[in-house]
Amino acid sequence: MTSADTFDCADVGLLSPVRAGSAAEAATGDLAFLQAMLDAEAALTRAQARLGLAPASAATAVTEAADASRYDLRDLAIRARCGGNPVIPLVAALRAAVGPTAAGHVHRGATSQDILDTAVMLVARRTLEIVLTDLDRSAEALAALADAHRDTPVSGRTLTQHAVPTTFGLKAAGWYTLVRDARHRLAAVLDGLPAQLGGAAGTLAAFAEQPGAASALELRTAFAEEVRLAERALPWHTLRTPVADLGGALAFTAGALGKIAADVLVMARTEIGEVQEASCGPSSAMPHKANPVAATLIAAAARQVPSLSAVLFGSLAAEDERPAGAWHAEWQTLREALRLTGGAARCATELAAGLRPDPVRMRANLDRIGQLIVSERVAIALAPYAGQAQARSLVTAAATESARTDASLTDLLRGLPELADVPEDIWRDLGDPAHYLGCAPALVDLALADTRQESP
């Protein structure tokens, strides 16, 4: 029997194909987090050198040593158990790497949370830049779909049943709008991702006590500039707004993409067949299957990210000036939320660019219940001649008969004595779903015009 310790511990995404091999996965891997921590340490020493708090040679030495490939990830992970976070063993390894002259300027005045929080924000920034690019690509493809099918009739469905006609262009415009909404939220969060520098208890005391020190507040500004992150008024060791905001935006994005996937999964059903993915997936057992894999993977991510976000919001309730457990609960949770959302965004680009609508099948499905799908329109049109209540009653009764016998709804109605005064031209095209699209095409134009005025 094979023991667990003989297995390679690498997480390559075997159980998470939505993110396997994606750029977001690479940007959130252990090596990426280690590099971000090293980047934060190097930036701190450079910031101190800028203000005369460290020699330039120390900044150069730390920056040169801040190469993640030079360190043993597994060893750092195991040694992290002693202090509860990976920064402690990393600082020891970094000090050894730069030698005794520069070692005293590694991590000087900082606490582990300063470095790890900053690293998390760096990883988030690098990942969000990838996600935003993918969202832009998806939005472009969805806009083209909406424009091309602004007038293509399709069954509108409510509570799983045919309701009234809409257009496929309006559905695609809705998807497009959601993607743009997600982009706006992520971009706003990206702009505000902050550096963290507060020292042991958020007072900057150790920095303020350094001999000949410039203002500790100046150092905080210089550090934020070095890592290219925003600067918040207060250290946020237990003020976790940035993490909660990021979690909320990721949950919205995954959900927005999940809405697209949910619609595609319904419309791609064999018995509906209104859309098909460009590259469908095979079945291990059934040769005839062509599964909507991209939509499936997006849907899986959309079901996971909100629960991860809930953990991040729960970590807002962090005690004291530095928390035990709340901060630690964020690391893997946020990493997984970034990975899943990034993977879903990648799948969305493939889905949107290759989606194949079938207008013929859409029309056939519209006709499945005959003129019943425009019963609302018929009742409205007949109300001036029979009164609103009676018109609805007559249409309801005729609809029941039509469903039972497959007789035309308008044929059943036009012979009724109560409707004898209805002019012939009113009946013309009254039962055609394509003539009851409301403002759907115009709404498509409004959605595209509104968002195309914005720069990505």
Protein backbone atom coordinates (compact mmCIF):
# COMPACT_ATOMS: atom_id res chain seq x y z
CA MET A 1 0.00 0.00 0.00
CA THR A 2 1.36 3.42 -0.94
CA SER A 3 1.82 5.82 1.95
CA ALA A 4 0.80 9.47 1.68
CA ASP A 5 4.32 10.73 2.22
CA THR A 6 5.47 9.16 -1.05
CA PHE A 7 3.29 11.47 -3.12
CA ASP A 8 4.49 14.72 -4.64
CA CYS A 9 2.80 17.53 -2.72
CA ALA A 10 2.49 19.84 -5.70
CA ASP A 11 -1.03 21.13 -6.36
CA VAL A 12 -1.36 21.12 -10.13
CA GLY A 13 -5.12 21.60 -10.29
CA LEU A 14 -6.15 17.97 -10.79
CA LEU A 15 -9.43 18.61 -8.99
CA SER A 16 -9.83 22.17 -10.21
CA PRO A 17 -9.68 22.07 -14.03
CA VAL A 18 -11.26 25.52 -14.24
CA ARG A 19 -7.95 27.08 -13.18
CA ALA A 20 -5.47 24.36 -14.24
CA GLY A 21 -2.83 25.77 -16.56
CA SER A 22 -4.25 29.30 -16.45
CA ALA A 23 -2.27 32.49 -16.03
CA ALA A 24 -4.23 33.15 -12.84
CA GLU A 25 -3.04 29.82 -11.44
CA ALA A 26 0.57 30.73 -12.12
CA ALA A 27 0.09 34.18 -10.59
CA THR A 28 -1.25 32.65 -7.35
CA GLY A 29 1.03 29.64 -6.92
CA ASP A 30 3.36 29.12 -3.98
CA LEU A 31 6.28 30.42 -6.00
CA ALA A 32 4.32 33.57 -6.87
CA PHE A 33 3.49 34.20 -3.20
CA LEU A 34 7.11 33.61 -2.21
CA GLN A 35 8.25 36.06 -4.87
CA ALA A 36 5.73 38.62 -3.66
CA MET A 37 7.02 38.31 -0.09
CA LEU A 38 10.58 38.75 -1.32
CA ASP A 39 9.47 41.74 -3.39
CA ALA A 40 7.97 43.28 -0.26
CA GLU A 41 11.15 42.69 1.76
CA ALA A 42 13.32 44.17 -0.98
CA ALA A 43 11.01 47.15 -1.35
CA LEU A 44 11.19 47.85 2.37
CA THR A 45 14.99 47.93 2.33
CA ARG A 46 14.98 50.13 -0.79
CA ALA A 47 12.50 52.52 0.85
CA GLN A 48 14.74 52.75 3.90
CA ALA A 49 17.75 53.41 1.67
CA ARG A 50 15.85 56.21 -0.11
CA LEU A 51 15.39 57.94 3.26
CA GLY A 52 18.93 57.36 4.52
CA LEU A 53 17.92 54.60 6.91
CA ALA A 54 19.97 51.91 5.15
CA PRO A 55 22.98 51.95 2.85
CA ALA A 56 22.34 51.65 -0.86
CA SER A 57 24.54 48.56 -0.90
CA ALA A 58 22.11 46.81 1.45
CA ALA A 59 19.19 47.66 -0.80
CA THR A 60 21.08 46.28 -3.78
CA ALA A 61 22.02 43.10 -1.94
CA VAL A 62 18.49 42.40 -0.72
CA THR A 63 16.98 43.13 -4.13
CA GLU A 64 19.43 40.77 -5.81
CA ALA A 65 18.69 38.06 -3.26
CA ALA A 66 14.91 38.48 -3.69
CA ASP A 67 14.66 35.72 -6.29
CA ALA A 68 12.16 33.02 -5.35
CA SER A 69 13.97 30.37 -7.37
CA ARG A 70 16.88 30.54 -4.91
CA TYR A 71 14.80 29.25 -1.98
CA ASP A 72 13.39 25.86 -1.00
CA LEU A 73 9.61 26.26 -0.99
CA ARG A 74 8.90 23.00 0.78
CA ASP A 75 11.44 23.71 3.50
CA LEU A 76 10.00 27.18 4.10
CA ALA A 77 6.47 25.74 4.27
CA ILE A 78 7.44 23.15 6.87
CA ARG A 79 9.41 25.66 8.93
CA ALA A 80 6.44 28.06 8.82
CA ARG A 81 4.60 25.78 11.25
CA CYS A 82 6.81 26.92 14.14
CA GLY A 83 5.78 30.58 13.96
CA GLY A 84 2.48 30.20 12.17
CA ASN A 85 3.45 32.05 8.99
CA PRO A 86 6.04 31.72 6.20
CA VAL A 87 7.62 35.13 6.68
CA ILE A 88 9.57 34.09 9.77
CA PRO A 89 11.63 31.34 8.08
CA LEU A 90 11.87 33.44 4.92
CA VAL A 91 13.48 36.35 6.78
CA ALA A 92 16.07 33.98 8.25
CA ALA A 93 16.81 32.55 4.80
CA LEU A 94 17.00 36.00 3.23
CA ARG A 95 19.38 37.27 5.89
CA ALA A 96 21.62 34.28 5.31
CA ALA A 97 21.50 34.91 1.56
CA VAL A 98 22.58 38.58 1.75
CA GLY A 99 25.41 38.03 4.21
CA PRO A 100 26.25 39.69 7.53
CA THR A 101 26.78 43.23 6.20
CA ALA A 102 23.27 43.61 4.75
CA ALA A 103 21.47 41.17 7.06
CA GLY A 104 20.69 43.82 9.64
CA HIS A 105 18.71 45.76 7.05
CA VAL A 106 16.42 42.85 6.15
CA HIS A 107 12.92 43.17 7.64
CA ARG A 108 14.13 45.99 9.91
CA GLY A 109 11.23 47.35 11.98
CA ALA A 110 8.59 45.29 10.18
CA THR A 111 6.35 42.52 11.43
CA SER A 112 5.47 39.36 9.56
CA GLN A 113 1.99 40.61 8.78
CA ASP A 114 3.40 43.72 7.08
CA ILE A 115 5.21 41.54 4.60
CA LEU A 116 2.55 38.89 4.06
CA ASP A 117 -0.32 41.39 3.75
CA THR A 118 1.69 43.37 1.22
CA ALA A 119 2.57 40.18 -0.65
CA VAL A 120 -1.09 39.16 -0.79
CA MET A 121 -1.97 42.53 -2.28
CA LEU A 122 0.83 42.17 -4.83
CA VAL A 123 -0.43 38.73 -5.83
CA ALA A 124 -3.97 40.09 -6.03
CA ARG A 125 -2.86 42.97 -8.24
CA ARG A 126 -0.97 40.71 -10.62
CA THR A 127 -3.89 38.29 -10.82
CA LEU A 128 -6.55 40.96 -11.25
CA GLU A 129 -4.65 42.43 -14.18
CA ILE A 130 -4.98 39.03 -15.89
CA VAL A 131 -8.66 38.73 -15.00
CA LEU A 132 -9.46 42.22 -16.26
CA THR A 133 -7.85 41.45 -19.61
CA ASP A 134 -9.96 38.30 -19.92
CA LEU A 135 -13.12 40.17 -18.95
CA ASP A 136 -12.41 42.75 -21.67
CA ARG A 137 -12.05 39.96 -24.22
CA SER A 138 -15.30 38.37 -23.09
CA ALA A 139 -17.12 41.69 -23.18
CA GLU A 140 -15.97 42.32 -26.73
CA ALA A 141 -17.21 38.92 -27.91
CA LEU A 142 -20.53 39.28 -26.09
CA ALA A 143 -21.08 42.74 -27.55
CA ALA A 144 -20.62 41.28 -31.02
CA LEU A 145 -23.15 38.53 -30.24
CA ALA A 146 -25.65 41.05 -28.91
CA ASP A 147 -25.28 43.27 -31.95
CA ALA A 148 -25.54 40.42 -34.43
CA HIS A 149 -28.68 38.99 -32.78
CA ARG A 150 -30.46 42.12 -31.57
CA ASP A 151 -33.56 41.09 -33.56
CA THR A 152 -33.29 37.28 -33.32
CA PRO A 153 -36.44 36.03 -31.54
CA VAL A 154 -36.03 33.51 -28.75
CA SER A 155 -38.29 32.24 -26.01
CA GLY A 156 -38.14 34.23 -22.83
CA ARG A 157 -38.39 31.82 -19.92
CA THR A 158 -39.59 32.56 -16.40
CA LEU A 159 -39.74 29.96 -13.62
CA THR A 160 -38.48 27.45 -16.25
CA GLN A 161 -41.49 27.95 -18.54
CA HIS A 162 -41.98 29.82 -21.82
CA ALA A 163 -43.12 33.32 -20.94
CA VAL A 164 -43.05 35.92 -23.74
CA PRO A 165 -40.66 36.32 -26.67
CA THR A 166 -37.39 38.19 -26.27
CA THR A 167 -34.30 38.32 -28.46
CA PHE A 168 -31.06 36.44 -28.16
CA GLY A 169 -29.34 39.78 -28.60
CA LEU A 170 -30.96 41.05 -25.39
CA LYS A 171 -29.79 37.97 -23.49
CA ALA A 172 -26.26 38.52 -24.78
CA ALA A 173 -26.49 42.22 -23.94
CA GLY A 174 -27.40 41.24 -20.38
CA TRP A 175 -24.36 38.99 -20.19
CA TYR A 176 -22.23 41.78 -21.60
CA THR A 177 -23.53 44.21 -19.00
CA LEU A 178 -22.76 41.80 -16.16
CA VAL A 179 -19.20 41.32 -17.40
CA ARG A 180 -18.72 45.08 -17.56
CA ASP A 181 -20.18 45.46 -14.07
CA ALA A 182 -17.73 42.87 -12.80
CA ARG A 183 -14.89 44.65 -14.52
CA HIS A 184 -15.79 47.96 -12.89
CA ARG A 185 -15.85 46.39 -9.45
CA LEU A 186 -12.54 44.60 -9.87
CA ALA A 187 -10.88 47.69 -11.38
CA ALA A 188 -12.01 49.81 -8.44
CA VAL A 189 -10.62 47.26 -5.98
CA LEU A 190 -7.40 47.01 -7.97
CA ASP A 191 -6.84 50.75 -7.78
CA GLY A 192 -7.16 50.67 -4.00
CA LEU A 193 -5.08 47.59 -3.13
CA PRO A 194 -2.84 48.86 -0.31
CA ALA A 195 0.60 48.20 1.06
CA GLN A 196 0.82 47.24 4.72
CA LEU A 197 3.39 48.74 7.08
CA GLY A 198 2.61 49.18 10.75
CA GLY A 199 5.20 47.33 12.75
CA ALA A 200 4.49 45.06 15.68
CA ALA A 201 1.17 46.60 16.76
CA GLY A 202 0.37 49.12 14.04
CA THR A 203 2.14 52.11 15.64
CA LEU A 204 5.28 52.23 13.45
CA ALA A 205 7.21 52.48 16.73
CA ALA A 206 10.27 50.51 15.62
CA PHE A 207 10.61 52.66 12.50
CA ALA A 208 10.20 55.87 14.47
CA GLU A 209 13.02 54.85 16.83
CA GLN A 210 15.65 54.23 14.18
CA PRO A 211 18.68 56.55 14.62
CA GLY A 212 18.60 59.57 12.35
CA ALA A 213 15.29 58.41 10.97
CA ALA A 214 13.15 60.43 8.71
CA SER A 215 9.51 60.34 9.63
CA ALA A 216 8.14 56.82 9.89
CA LEU A 217 5.17 58.09 7.92
CA GLU A 218 7.54 59.07 5.11
CA LEU A 219 8.91 55.55 5.15
CA ARG A 220 5.42 54.14 4.82
CA THR A 221 4.83 56.35 1.77
CA ALA A 222 8.16 55.35 0.23
CA PHE A 223 7.38 51.66 0.82
CA ALA A 224 4.00 51.94 -0.89
CA GLU A 225 5.66 53.64 -3.85
CA GLU A 226 8.29 50.90 -4.09
CA VAL A 227 5.68 48.14 -4.28
CA ARG A 228 3.31 50.26 -6.40
CA LEU A 229 0.39 49.81 -4.04
CA ALA A 230 -1.94 52.35 -2.48
CA GLU A 231 -1.34 53.87 0.94
CA ARG A 232 -4.10 53.78 3.55
CA ALA A 233 -4.39 56.29 6.37
CA LEU A 234 -4.01 53.58 9.02
CA PRO A 235 -2.23 50.25 9.17
CA TRP A 236 -4.93 47.64 8.52
CA HIS A 237 -3.67 44.64 10.47
CA THR A 238 -7.15 44.20 11.98
CA LEU A 239 -9.03 46.61 9.71
CA ARG A 240 -9.59 44.18 6.87
CA THR A 241 -11.56 46.33 4.47
CA PRO A 242 -9.16 45.70 1.53
CA VAL A 243 -9.48 41.94 1.81
CA ALA A 244 -13.25 42.00 2.29
CA ASP A 245 -13.70 44.34 -0.67
CA LEU A 246 -11.55 42.08 -2.80
CA GLY A 247 -13.52 39.02 -1.73
CA GLY A 248 -16.80 40.73 -2.53
CA ALA A 249 -15.65 41.78 -5.98
CA LEU A 250 -14.38 38.28 -6.74
CA ALA A 251 -17.67 36.74 -5.62
CA PHE A 252 -19.61 39.16 -7.82
CA THR A 253 -17.39 38.42 -10.79
CA ALA A 254 -17.69 34.65 -10.39
CA GLY A 255 -21.45 35.01 -10.01
CA ALA A 256 -21.75 37.26 -13.05
CA LEU A 257 -19.87 34.76 -15.18
CA GLY A 258 -21.93 32.01 -13.56
CA LYS A 259 -25.13 33.65 -14.83
CA ILE A 260 -23.81 33.40 -18.39
CA ALA A 261 -22.87 29.77 -17.82
CA ALA A 262 -26.27 28.97 -16.31
CA ASP A 263 -28.08 30.35 -19.36
CA VAL A 264 -25.79 28.53 -21.77
CA LEU A 265 -26.22 25.25 -19.91
CA VAL A 266 -30.01 25.54 -20.23
CA MET A 267 -29.95 26.65 -23.85
CA ALA A 268 -27.45 23.94 -24.83
CA ARG A 269 -29.62 21.08 -23.55
CA THR A 270 -30.30 18.47 -26.23
CA GLU A 271 -34.04 19.14 -26.24
CA ILE A 272 -33.50 22.91 -26.49
CA GLY A 273 -30.37 23.19 -28.63
CA GLU A 274 -30.42 26.96 -29.06
CA VAL A 275 -26.67 27.40 -28.54
CA GLN A 276 -23.58 25.24 -28.67
CA GLU A 277 -20.05 25.75 -27.44
CA ALA A 278 -17.36 25.83 -30.11
CA SER A 279 -15.25 23.18 -28.40
CA CYS A 280 -17.43 20.70 -26.58
CA GLY A 281 -16.04 18.04 -24.30
CA PRO A 282 -16.29 14.27 -24.73
CA SER A 283 -17.76 11.72 -22.37
CA SER A 284 -15.73 8.81 -20.97
CA ALA A 285 -18.63 6.44 -21.62
CA MET A 286 -20.91 7.85 -24.33
CA PRO A 287 -19.36 8.52 -27.75
CA HIS A 288 -22.24 10.71 -28.88
CA LYS A 289 -21.88 13.28 -26.10
CA ALA A 290 -20.68 16.86 -26.75
CA ASN A 291 -20.65 18.45 -23.32
CA PRO A 292 -20.64 22.24 -22.68
CA VAL A 293 -17.43 22.08 -20.65
CA ALA A 294 -16.52 25.76 -20.47
CA ALA A 295 -19.94 26.65 -19.07
CA THR A 296 -19.74 23.72 -16.67
CA LEU A 297 -16.39 24.84 -15.27
CA ILE A 298 -17.59 28.42 -14.89
CA ALA A 299 -20.70 27.20 -13.10
CA ALA A 300 -18.55 25.17 -10.69
CA ALA A 301 -16.42 28.21 -9.87
CA ALA A 302 -19.49 30.39 -9.38
CA ARG A 303 -20.76 27.99 -6.73
CA GLN A 304 -17.50 28.07 -4.77
CA VAL A 305 -16.29 31.67 -4.71
CA PRO A 306 -19.22 33.15 -2.70
CA SER A 307 -18.52 30.75 0.17
CA LEU A 308 -14.84 31.68 0.07
CA SER A 309 -15.84 35.32 0.16
CA ALA A 310 -17.89 34.60 3.27
CA VAL A 311 -14.72 33.44 5.05
CA LEU A 312 -13.00 36.69 4.11
CA PHE A 313 -15.91 38.73 5.42
CA GLY A 314 -15.86 36.66 8.58
CA SER A 315 -12.23 37.64 9.10
CA LEU A 316 -13.33 41.25 9.54
CA ALA A 317 -14.10 40.31 13.15
CA ALA A 318 -10.41 40.31 14.10
CA GLU A 319 -9.46 41.00 17.69
CA ASP A 320 -6.83 43.35 19.16
CA GLU A 321 -4.11 45.01 17.07
CA ARG A 322 -2.95 41.76 15.48
CA PRO A 323 -5.32 38.77 15.24
CA ALA A 324 -4.82 35.07 15.88
CA GLY A 325 -6.51 32.94 13.25
CA ALA A 326 -8.60 35.54 11.42
CA TRP A 327 -5.65 36.81 9.36
CA HIS A 328 -4.34 33.28 8.84
CA ALA A 329 -7.72 32.11 7.53
CA GLU A 330 -7.50 34.56 4.63
CA TRP A 331 -4.40 33.29 2.86
CA GLN A 332 -5.52 30.07 1.23
CA THR A 333 -9.12 31.30 1.00
CA LEU A 334 -8.20 34.39 -0.99
CA ARG A 335 -5.75 32.46 -3.13
CA GLU A 336 -8.47 29.97 -4.09
CA ALA A 337 -10.96 32.76 -4.79
CA LEU A 338 -8.44 34.45 -7.10
CA ARG A 339 -7.65 31.18 -8.84
CA LEU A 340 -11.25 30.16 -9.38
CA THR A 341 -12.32 33.59 -10.59
CA GLY A 342 -9.30 33.82 -12.85
CA GLY A 343 -10.00 30.38 -14.25
CA ALA A 344 -13.66 31.23 -14.80
CA ALA A 345 -12.67 34.44 -16.60
CA ARG A 346 -10.39 32.45 -18.89
CA CYS A 347 -13.17 29.96 -19.64
CA ALA A 348 -15.56 32.84 -20.29
CA THR A 349 -13.34 34.19 -23.05
CA GLU A 350 -13.43 30.79 -24.75
CA LEU A 351 -17.17 30.46 -24.23
CA ALA A 352 -18.08 33.92 -25.49
CA ALA A 353 -15.77 33.87 -28.49
CA GLY A 354 -16.92 30.47 -29.69
CA LEU A 355 -20.60 30.37 -28.76
CA ARG A 356 -22.74 29.25 -31.70
CA PRO A 357 -26.36 30.45 -31.58
CA ASP A 358 -28.95 28.56 -33.66
CA PRO A 359 -31.71 31.00 -34.70
CA VAL A 360 -33.62 28.24 -36.51
CA ARG A 361 -33.82 26.17 -33.33
CA MET A 362 -34.75 29.28 -31.37
CA ARG A 363 -37.70 29.88 -33.70
CA ALA A 364 -38.73 26.24 -33.54
CA ASN A 365 -38.79 26.40 -29.74
CA LEU A 366 -40.82 29.61 -29.90
CA ASP A 367 -43.39 27.72 -31.92
CA ARG A 368 -43.53 24.73 -29.57
CA ILE A 369 -46.52 26.15 -27.73
CA GLY A 370 -47.89 27.91 -30.76
CA GLN A 371 -49.52 31.28 -30.13
CA LEU A 372 -49.72 30.69 -26.39
CA ILE A 373 -46.42 32.50 -25.99
CA VAL A 374 -48.12 35.73 -27.10
CA SER A 375 -51.28 35.30 -25.00
CA GLU A 376 -50.35 38.44 -23.09
CA ARG A 377 -50.24 40.41 -26.32
CA VAL A 378 -53.54 38.98 -27.47
CA ALA A 379 -55.26 39.93 -24.20
CA ILE A 380 -53.90 43.49 -24.45
CA ALA A 381 -55.01 43.84 -28.07
CA LEU A 382 -58.56 42.62 -27.37
CA ALA A 383 -59.10 44.64 -24.18
CA PRO A 384 -60.41 47.78 -26.01
CA TYR A 385 -63.17 45.67 -27.58
CA ALA A 386 -64.21 43.40 -24.72
CA GLY A 387 -62.91 45.13 -21.63
CA GLN A 388 -59.74 44.16 -19.79
CA ALA A 389 -61.27 41.59 -17.45
CA GLN A 390 -63.40 39.87 -20.08
CA ALA A 391 -60.59 39.87 -22.65
CA ARG A 392 -58.28 38.15 -20.15
CA SER A 393 -60.97 35.65 -19.26
CA LEU A 394 -61.65 34.83 -22.92
CA VAL A 395 -57.95 34.46 -23.71
CA THR A 396 -57.40 32.24 -20.65
CA ALA A 397 -60.21 29.92 -21.69
CA ALA A 398 -59.01 29.85 -25.31
CA ALA A 399 -55.44 29.18 -24.16
CA THR A 400 -56.60 26.17 -22.17
CA GLU A 401 -58.44 24.85 -25.23
CA SER A 402 -55.46 25.57 -27.48
CA ALA A 403 -53.10 23.64 -25.19
CA ARG A 404 -55.52 20.70 -25.21
CA THR A 405 -56.25 20.60 -28.95
CA ASP A 406 -53.31 22.41 -30.59
CA ALA A 407 -55.83 24.76 -32.23
CA SER A 408 -54.62 28.26 -32.99
CA LEU A 409 -55.29 30.70 -30.16
CA THR A 410 -56.43 33.46 -32.48
CA ASP A 411 -58.64 31.07 -34.49
CA LEU A 412 -60.40 30.05 -31.30
CA LEU A 413 -60.93 33.68 -30.29
CA ARG A 414 -61.94 35.32 -33.52
CA GLY A 415 -65.13 33.27 -33.79
CA LEU A 416 -66.45 34.32 -30.38
CA PRO A 417 -69.52 36.61 -30.39
CA GLU A 418 -67.97 38.75 -27.66
CA LEU A 419 -65.20 39.68 -30.12
CA ALA A 420 -67.29 40.19 -33.22
CA ASP A 421 -66.40 43.89 -33.36
CA VAL A 422 -62.64 43.32 -33.53
CA PRO A 423 -61.39 44.61 -36.93
CA GLU A 424 -59.70 42.12 -39.23
CA ASP A 425 -56.42 44.05 -39.27
CA ILE A 426 -56.11 43.56 -35.48
CA TRP A 427 -55.99 39.79 -35.96
CA ARG A 428 -53.30 40.03 -38.61
CA ASP A 429 -49.92 38.91 -37.17
CA LEU A 430 -51.39 39.01 -33.64
CA GLY A 431 -50.14 35.49 -32.97
CA ASP A 432 -46.63 35.91 -34.42
CA PRO A 433 -43.97 35.91 -31.67
CA ALA A 434 -41.60 37.94 -33.83
CA HIS A 435 -44.05 40.84 -33.61
CA TYR A 436 -44.05 40.89 -29.82
CA LEU A 437 -40.45 41.71 -28.93
CA GLY A 438 -41.24 44.93 -27.11
CA CYS A 439 -38.20 47.17 -26.80
CA ALA A 440 -35.72 44.28 -26.84
CA PRO A 441 -33.77 45.47 -29.92
CA ALA A 442 -33.69 49.05 -28.66
CA LEU A 443 -32.53 47.87 -25.24
CA VAL A 444 -29.64 46.07 -26.91
CA ASP A 445 -28.64 49.30 -28.61
CA LEU A 446 -28.84 51.20 -25.32
CA ALA A 447 -26.73 48.63 -23.47
CA LEU A 448 -24.01 48.64 -26.10
CA ALA A 449 -24.03 52.41 -26.54
CA ASP A 450 -23.85 53.00 -22.78
CA THR A 451 -20.86 50.76 -22.18
CA ARG A 452 -18.98 51.46 -25.39
CA GLN A 453 -18.64 55.07 -24.31
CA GLU A 454 -16.48 53.91 -21.41
CA SER A 455 -12.81 53.18 -21.76
CA PRO A 456 -11.82 49.72 -20.52
